[in-house]
Coordinates of C-alpha atoms in Angstrom, one line a residue:
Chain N
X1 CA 21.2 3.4 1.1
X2 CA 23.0 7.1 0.8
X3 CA 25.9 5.4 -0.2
X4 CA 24.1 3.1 -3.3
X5 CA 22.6 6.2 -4.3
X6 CA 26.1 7.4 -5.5
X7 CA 27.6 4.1 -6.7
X8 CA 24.6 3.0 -9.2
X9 CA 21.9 5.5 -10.9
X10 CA 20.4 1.9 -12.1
X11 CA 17.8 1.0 -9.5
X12 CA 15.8 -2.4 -9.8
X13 CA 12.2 -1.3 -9.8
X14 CA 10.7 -5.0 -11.2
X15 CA 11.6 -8.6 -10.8
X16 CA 14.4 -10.0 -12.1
X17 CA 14.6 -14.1 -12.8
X18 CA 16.0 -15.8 -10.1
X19 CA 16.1 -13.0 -7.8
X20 CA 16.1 -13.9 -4.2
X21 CA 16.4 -10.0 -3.1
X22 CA 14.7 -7.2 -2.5
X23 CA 13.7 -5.0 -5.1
X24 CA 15.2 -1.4 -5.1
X25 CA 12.8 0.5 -2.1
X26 CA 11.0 3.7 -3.6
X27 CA 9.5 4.4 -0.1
X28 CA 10.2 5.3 3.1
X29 CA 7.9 2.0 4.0
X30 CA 9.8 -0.2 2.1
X31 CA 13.6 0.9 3.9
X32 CA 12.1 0.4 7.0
X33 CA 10.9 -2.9 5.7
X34 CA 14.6 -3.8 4.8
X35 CA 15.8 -2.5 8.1
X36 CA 13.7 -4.7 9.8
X37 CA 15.0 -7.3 7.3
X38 CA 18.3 -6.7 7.9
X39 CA 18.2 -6.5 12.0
X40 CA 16.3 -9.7 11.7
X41 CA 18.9 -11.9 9.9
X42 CA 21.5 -10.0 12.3
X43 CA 20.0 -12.3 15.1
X44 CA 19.7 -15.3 12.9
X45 CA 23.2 -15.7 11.5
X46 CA 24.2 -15.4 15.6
X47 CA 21.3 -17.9 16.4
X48 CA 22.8 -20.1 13.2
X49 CA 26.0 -19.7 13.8
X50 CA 26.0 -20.6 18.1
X51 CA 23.4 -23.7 17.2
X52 CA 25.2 -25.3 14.8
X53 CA 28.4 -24.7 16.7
X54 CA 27.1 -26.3 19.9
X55 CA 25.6 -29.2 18.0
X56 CA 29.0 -29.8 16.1
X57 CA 30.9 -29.7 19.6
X58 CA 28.5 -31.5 21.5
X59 CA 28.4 -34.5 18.6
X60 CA 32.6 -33.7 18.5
X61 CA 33.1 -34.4 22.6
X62 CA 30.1 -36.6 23.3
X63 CA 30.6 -39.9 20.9
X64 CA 29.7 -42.7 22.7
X65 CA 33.7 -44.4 22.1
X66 CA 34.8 -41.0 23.5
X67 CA 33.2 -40.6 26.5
X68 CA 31.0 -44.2 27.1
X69 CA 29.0 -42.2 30.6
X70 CA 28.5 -39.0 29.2
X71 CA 25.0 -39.4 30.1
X72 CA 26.0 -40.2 33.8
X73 CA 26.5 -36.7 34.2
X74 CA 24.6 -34.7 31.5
X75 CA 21.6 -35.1 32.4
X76 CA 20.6 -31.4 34.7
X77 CA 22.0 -27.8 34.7
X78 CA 19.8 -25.4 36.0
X79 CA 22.0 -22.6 34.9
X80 CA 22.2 -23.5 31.4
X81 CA 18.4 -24.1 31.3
X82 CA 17.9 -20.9 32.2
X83 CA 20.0 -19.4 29.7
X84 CA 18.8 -21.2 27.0
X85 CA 15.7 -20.1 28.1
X86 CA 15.9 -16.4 29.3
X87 CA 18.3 -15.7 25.9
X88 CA 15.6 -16.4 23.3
X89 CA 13.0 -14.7 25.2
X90 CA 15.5 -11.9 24.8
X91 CA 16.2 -12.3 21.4
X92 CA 12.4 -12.4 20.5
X93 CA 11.5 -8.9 22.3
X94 CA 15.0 -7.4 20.6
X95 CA 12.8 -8.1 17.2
X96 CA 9.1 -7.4 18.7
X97 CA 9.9 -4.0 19.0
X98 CA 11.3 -2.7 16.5
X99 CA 8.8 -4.8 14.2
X100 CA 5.8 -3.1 16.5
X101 CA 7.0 0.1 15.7
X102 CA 7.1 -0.2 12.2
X103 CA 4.3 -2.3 12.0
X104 CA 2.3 1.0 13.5
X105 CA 4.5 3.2 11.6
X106 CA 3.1 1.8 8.7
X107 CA -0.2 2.0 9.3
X108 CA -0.4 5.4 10.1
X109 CA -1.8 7.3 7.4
X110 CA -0.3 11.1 7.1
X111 CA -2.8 13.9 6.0
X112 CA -2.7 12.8 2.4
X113 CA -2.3 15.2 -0.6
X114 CA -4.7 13.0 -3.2
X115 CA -6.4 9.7 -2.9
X116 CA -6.0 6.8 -5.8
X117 CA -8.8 4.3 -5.4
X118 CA -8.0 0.8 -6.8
X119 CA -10.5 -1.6 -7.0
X120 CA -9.6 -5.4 -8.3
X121 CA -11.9 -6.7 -11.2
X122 CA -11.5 -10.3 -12.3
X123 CA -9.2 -10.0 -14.1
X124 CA -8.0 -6.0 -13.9
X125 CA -7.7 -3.2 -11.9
X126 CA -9.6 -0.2 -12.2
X127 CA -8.3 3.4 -10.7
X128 CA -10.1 6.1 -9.9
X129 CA -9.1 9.7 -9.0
X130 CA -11.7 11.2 -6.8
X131 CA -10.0 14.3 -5.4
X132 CA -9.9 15.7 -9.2
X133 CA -13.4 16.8 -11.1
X134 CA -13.9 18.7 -14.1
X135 CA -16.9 21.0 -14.7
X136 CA -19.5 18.2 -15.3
X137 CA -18.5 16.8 -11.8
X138 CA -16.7 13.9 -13.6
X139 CA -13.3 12.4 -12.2
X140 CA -10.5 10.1 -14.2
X141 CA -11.5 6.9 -14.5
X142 CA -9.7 4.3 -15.8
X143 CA -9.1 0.2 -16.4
X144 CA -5.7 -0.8 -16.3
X145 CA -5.2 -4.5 -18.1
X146 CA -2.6 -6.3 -18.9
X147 CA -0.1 -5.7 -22.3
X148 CA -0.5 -9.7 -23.6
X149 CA 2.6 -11.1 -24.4
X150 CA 1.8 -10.6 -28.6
X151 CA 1.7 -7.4 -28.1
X152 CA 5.0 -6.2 -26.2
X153 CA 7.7 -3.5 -27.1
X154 CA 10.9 -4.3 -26.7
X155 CA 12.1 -3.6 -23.0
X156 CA 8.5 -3.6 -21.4
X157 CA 7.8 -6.7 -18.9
X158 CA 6.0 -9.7 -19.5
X159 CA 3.6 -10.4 -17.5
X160 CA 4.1 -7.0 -15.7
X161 CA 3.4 -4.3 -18.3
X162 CA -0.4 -3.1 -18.2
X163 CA -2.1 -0.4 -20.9
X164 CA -2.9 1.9 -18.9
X165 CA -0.3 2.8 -15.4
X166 CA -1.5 4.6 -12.4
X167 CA 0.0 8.0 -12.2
X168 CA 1.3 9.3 -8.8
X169 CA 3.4 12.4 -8.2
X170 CA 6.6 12.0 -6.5
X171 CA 7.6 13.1 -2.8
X172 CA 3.5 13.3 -2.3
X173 CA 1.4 11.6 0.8
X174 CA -1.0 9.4 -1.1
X175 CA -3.7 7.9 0.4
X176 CA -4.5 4.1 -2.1
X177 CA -8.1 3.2 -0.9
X178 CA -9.0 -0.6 -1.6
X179 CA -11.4 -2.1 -2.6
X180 CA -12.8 -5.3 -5.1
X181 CA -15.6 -5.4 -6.9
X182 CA -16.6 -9.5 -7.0
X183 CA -13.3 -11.4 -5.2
X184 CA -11.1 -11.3 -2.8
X185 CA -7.9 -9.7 -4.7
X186 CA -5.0 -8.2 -2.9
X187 CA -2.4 -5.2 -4.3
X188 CA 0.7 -5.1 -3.9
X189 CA 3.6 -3.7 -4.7
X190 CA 7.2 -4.4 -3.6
X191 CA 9.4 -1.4 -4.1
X192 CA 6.9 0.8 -2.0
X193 CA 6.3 -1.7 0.5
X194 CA 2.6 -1.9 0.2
X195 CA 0.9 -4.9 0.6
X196 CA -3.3 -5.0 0.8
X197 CA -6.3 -7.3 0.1
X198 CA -9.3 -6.3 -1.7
X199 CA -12.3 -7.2 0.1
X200 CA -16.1 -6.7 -2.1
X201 CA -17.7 -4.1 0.5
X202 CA -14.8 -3.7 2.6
X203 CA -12.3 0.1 1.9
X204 CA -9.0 -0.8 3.5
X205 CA -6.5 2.1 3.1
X206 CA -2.4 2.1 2.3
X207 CA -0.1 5.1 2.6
X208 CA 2.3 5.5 -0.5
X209 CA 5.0 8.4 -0.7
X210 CA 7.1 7.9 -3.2
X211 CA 10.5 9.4 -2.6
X212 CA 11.6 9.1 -6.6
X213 CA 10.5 9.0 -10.2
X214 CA 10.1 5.8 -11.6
X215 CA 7.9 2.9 -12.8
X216 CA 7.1 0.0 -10.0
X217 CA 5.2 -2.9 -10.7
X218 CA 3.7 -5.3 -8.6
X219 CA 1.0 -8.2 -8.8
X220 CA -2.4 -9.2 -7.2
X221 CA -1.3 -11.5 -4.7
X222 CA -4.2 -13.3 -3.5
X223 CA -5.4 -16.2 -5.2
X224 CA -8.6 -14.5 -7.4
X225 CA -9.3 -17.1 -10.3
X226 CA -7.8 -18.2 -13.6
X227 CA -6.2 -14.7 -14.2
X228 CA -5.1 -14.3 -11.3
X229 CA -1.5 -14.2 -12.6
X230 CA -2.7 -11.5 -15.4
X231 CA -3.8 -8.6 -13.2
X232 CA -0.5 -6.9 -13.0
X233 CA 0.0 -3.7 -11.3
X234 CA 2.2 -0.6 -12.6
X235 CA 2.7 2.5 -10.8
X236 CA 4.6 5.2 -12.2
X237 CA 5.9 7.6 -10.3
X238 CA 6.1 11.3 -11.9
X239 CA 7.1 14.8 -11.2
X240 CA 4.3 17.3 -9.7
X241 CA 4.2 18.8 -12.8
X242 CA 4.2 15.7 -15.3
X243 CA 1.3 14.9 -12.5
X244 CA -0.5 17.9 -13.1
X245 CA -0.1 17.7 -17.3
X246 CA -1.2 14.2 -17.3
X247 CA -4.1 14.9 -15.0
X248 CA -4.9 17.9 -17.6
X249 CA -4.9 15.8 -20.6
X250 CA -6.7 13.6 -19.2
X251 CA -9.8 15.8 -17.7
X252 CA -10.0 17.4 -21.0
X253 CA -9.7 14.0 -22.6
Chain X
X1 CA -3.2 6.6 -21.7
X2 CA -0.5 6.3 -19.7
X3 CA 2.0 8.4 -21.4
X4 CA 2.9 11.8 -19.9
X5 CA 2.4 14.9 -22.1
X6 CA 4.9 17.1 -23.0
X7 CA 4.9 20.2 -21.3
X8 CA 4.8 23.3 -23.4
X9 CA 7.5 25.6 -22.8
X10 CA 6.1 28.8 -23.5
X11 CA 3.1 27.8 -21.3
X12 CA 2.4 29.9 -18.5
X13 CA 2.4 28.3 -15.1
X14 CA 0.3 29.8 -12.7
X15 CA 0.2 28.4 -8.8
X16 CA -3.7 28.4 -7.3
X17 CA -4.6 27.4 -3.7
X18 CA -5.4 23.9 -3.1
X19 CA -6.9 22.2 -0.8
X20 CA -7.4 18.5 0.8
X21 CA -9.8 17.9 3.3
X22 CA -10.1 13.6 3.5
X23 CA -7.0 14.0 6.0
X24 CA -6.5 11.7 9.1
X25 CA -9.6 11.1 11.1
X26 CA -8.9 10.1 14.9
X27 CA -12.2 7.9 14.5
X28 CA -11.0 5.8 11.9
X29 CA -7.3 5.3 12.7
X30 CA -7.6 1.8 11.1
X31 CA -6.8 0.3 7.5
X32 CA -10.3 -0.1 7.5
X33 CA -11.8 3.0 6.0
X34 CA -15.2 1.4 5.2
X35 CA -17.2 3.5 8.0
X36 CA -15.3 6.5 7.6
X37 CA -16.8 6.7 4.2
X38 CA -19.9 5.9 5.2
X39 CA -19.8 7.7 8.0
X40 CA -19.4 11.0 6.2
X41 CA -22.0 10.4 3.5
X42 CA -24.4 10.1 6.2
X43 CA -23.2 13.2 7.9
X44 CA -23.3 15.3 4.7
X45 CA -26.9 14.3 4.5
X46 CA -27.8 14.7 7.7
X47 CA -26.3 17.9 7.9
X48 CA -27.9 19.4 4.4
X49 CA -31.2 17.9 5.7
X50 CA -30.8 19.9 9.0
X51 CA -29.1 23.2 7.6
X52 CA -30.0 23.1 3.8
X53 CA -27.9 22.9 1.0
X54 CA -26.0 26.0 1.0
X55 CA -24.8 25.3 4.4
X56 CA -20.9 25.5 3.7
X57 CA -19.9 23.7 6.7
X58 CA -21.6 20.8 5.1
X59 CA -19.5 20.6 2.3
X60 CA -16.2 19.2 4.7
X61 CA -18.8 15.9 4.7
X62 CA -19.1 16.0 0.8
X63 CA -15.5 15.8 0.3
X64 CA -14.5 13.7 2.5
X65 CA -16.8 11.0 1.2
X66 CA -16.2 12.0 -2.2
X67 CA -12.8 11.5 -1.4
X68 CA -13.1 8.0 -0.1
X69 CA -16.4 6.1 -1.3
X70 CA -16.0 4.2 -4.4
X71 CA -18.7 6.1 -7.3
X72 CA -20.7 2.6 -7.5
X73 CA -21.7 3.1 -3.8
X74 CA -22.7 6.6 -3.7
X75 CA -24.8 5.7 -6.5
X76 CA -26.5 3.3 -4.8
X77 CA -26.9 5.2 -2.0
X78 CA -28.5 8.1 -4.2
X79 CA -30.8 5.8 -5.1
X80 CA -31.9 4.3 -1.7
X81 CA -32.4 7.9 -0.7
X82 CA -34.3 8.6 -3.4
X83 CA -36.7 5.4 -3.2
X84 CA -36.9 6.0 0.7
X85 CA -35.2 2.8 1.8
X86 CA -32.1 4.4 2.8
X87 CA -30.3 2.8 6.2
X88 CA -30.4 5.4 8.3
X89 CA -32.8 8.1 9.1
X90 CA -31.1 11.4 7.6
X91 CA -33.8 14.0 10.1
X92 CA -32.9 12.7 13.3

């Protein structure tokens, strides 16, 4: 990751067609995520590799012209039993712990700087900013819809690009609380490595710190009606002080 | 919406003390931050009912659930309180 930092400045912050890869991580959430990732298919390509090799040999040595009493004699080992059973008990706590430990990593929610609260509309999300009121007690308050396809500029996202973004400040705890106002709806969002239904009557919290500027988008990934697919979800990510400007215009506004 | 403003350079910038109360609460270590919302609107109620409105203390309740509740369900809860069907007994 230190090392990609200095070959590209281009990082991939939405989907791409055909792309069977992680997105570009904005978070410290989403490295670990890729860690995890990456340690996991560690042990698969061994597992891969050793099955398929012992299957090839065994079909290789074993043909029944080759050796016509094979099963004579292969028919009990207790030592290779046990290895083939100890081994993948083994194998499975090797990935149990470090997945516990991020799982609980995860879900550990720092003393947040601000609070976004998302709630999931059919078919929209709707933000609001409780931690900042103006003189009549007010806070932002805002719907965030998709941009239909009719009425892109070019180089925003279809499908992807909503009217109005959410606004977080870089390198800040951020506490998302979620929630849904009719169905179940879930938000999501893969470069920071949150993931989180939206239950009607139900607050379920994600941690976000966002570790560069940038926009990330992500989609409402439980099934939630008809729409379901147009519900899009765009977080940009800004400097403390673009965060402060915006949040100015936007009290006074 | 959406877009950022442009700063303006000959603005001046002053720094004021901020700051966040809603932090981590050993109670409600979950995702689940349902009851720690409502938890703290009943508190803040319970406590201005008990100490009056001034009481500054109080106000570490207000925040926090101001913090956390959606506005839809303070509102409602106003508005139990004020037609007297309200949950929970805010004197005791």
């Amino acid at each position: 990751m230190f090392l990609h930092n200095y070959i590209s400045k281009l990082q991939l912050d939405a989907p791409t067609p055909w792309g069977l890869f992680f997105q570009d991580s904005a978070s410290p959430q989403m490295e670990g995520i890729e860690e995890l990732h990456n340690n996991i298919m560690f042990y698969l390509a061994i597992i891969l590799f050793t099955v398929t090799w012992m299957m090839i040999s065994m079909i290789r040595n074993f043909l029944a012209n080759k050796s016509p009493i094979a099963h004579k004699y292969m028919n009990h080992g207790t030592l290779i039993e046990l290895i083939w059973t100890i081994s993948p008990a083994f194998i499975l706590i090797l990935i149990a712990f470090p997945s516990f430990k991020l799982l609980y990593l995860m879900d550990e929610v720092m003393d947040p700087s601000l609070v976004v609260y998302a709630e999931g509309h059919q078919w929209y999300w709707s933000y609001q900013y409780p931690d900042f009121t103006n003189e009549d007690d007010e806070f932002i308050e805002f719907d965030s819809y998709i941009v239909p396809e009719s009425d892109l500029e070019e180089g925003q996202f279809r499908m992807l690009e909503v009217d109005n973004r959410v606004i977080i400040p870089e390198l800040t705890h951020t506490r998302i609380v979620i929630s849904a106002a009719d169905v179940i709806h879930s938000y999501a969002c893969p470069s920071l490595g949150i993931k989180a239904d939206a239950y009607p009557g139900r607050l379920n919290q994600a941690s976000v710190y966002i570790n560069r500027p940038g926009t990330f988008f992500g989609q409402c990934s439980e099934i939630c009606g008809i729409l379901h697919s147009s519900m899009p979800i765009a977080i940009q990510s800004v400097s403390i002080k673009d965060f402060l400007l915006w949040l100015r215009e936007q009290m006074e506004g | 919406m959406g877009a950022i403003p442009e700063a303006d350079p000959d603005e001046v910038l002053e720094t004021k003390p901020f700051k966040f109360v809603t932090g981590y609460d050993a109670r409600f270590p979950q995702q689940n931050q349902t009851k720690h919302c409502w938890q703290n609107y009943v508190d803040y109620y319970k406590c201005t009912t008990a100490k009056g409105e001034d009481f500054r203390p109080c106000k570490q309740f207000y925040h926090a659930f101001r913090s956390l509740c959606p506005k839809a369900w303070t509102d409602r809860w106003d508005g139990q309180r004020e037609a007297g069907n309200f949950p929970v007994h805010l004197d005791k």
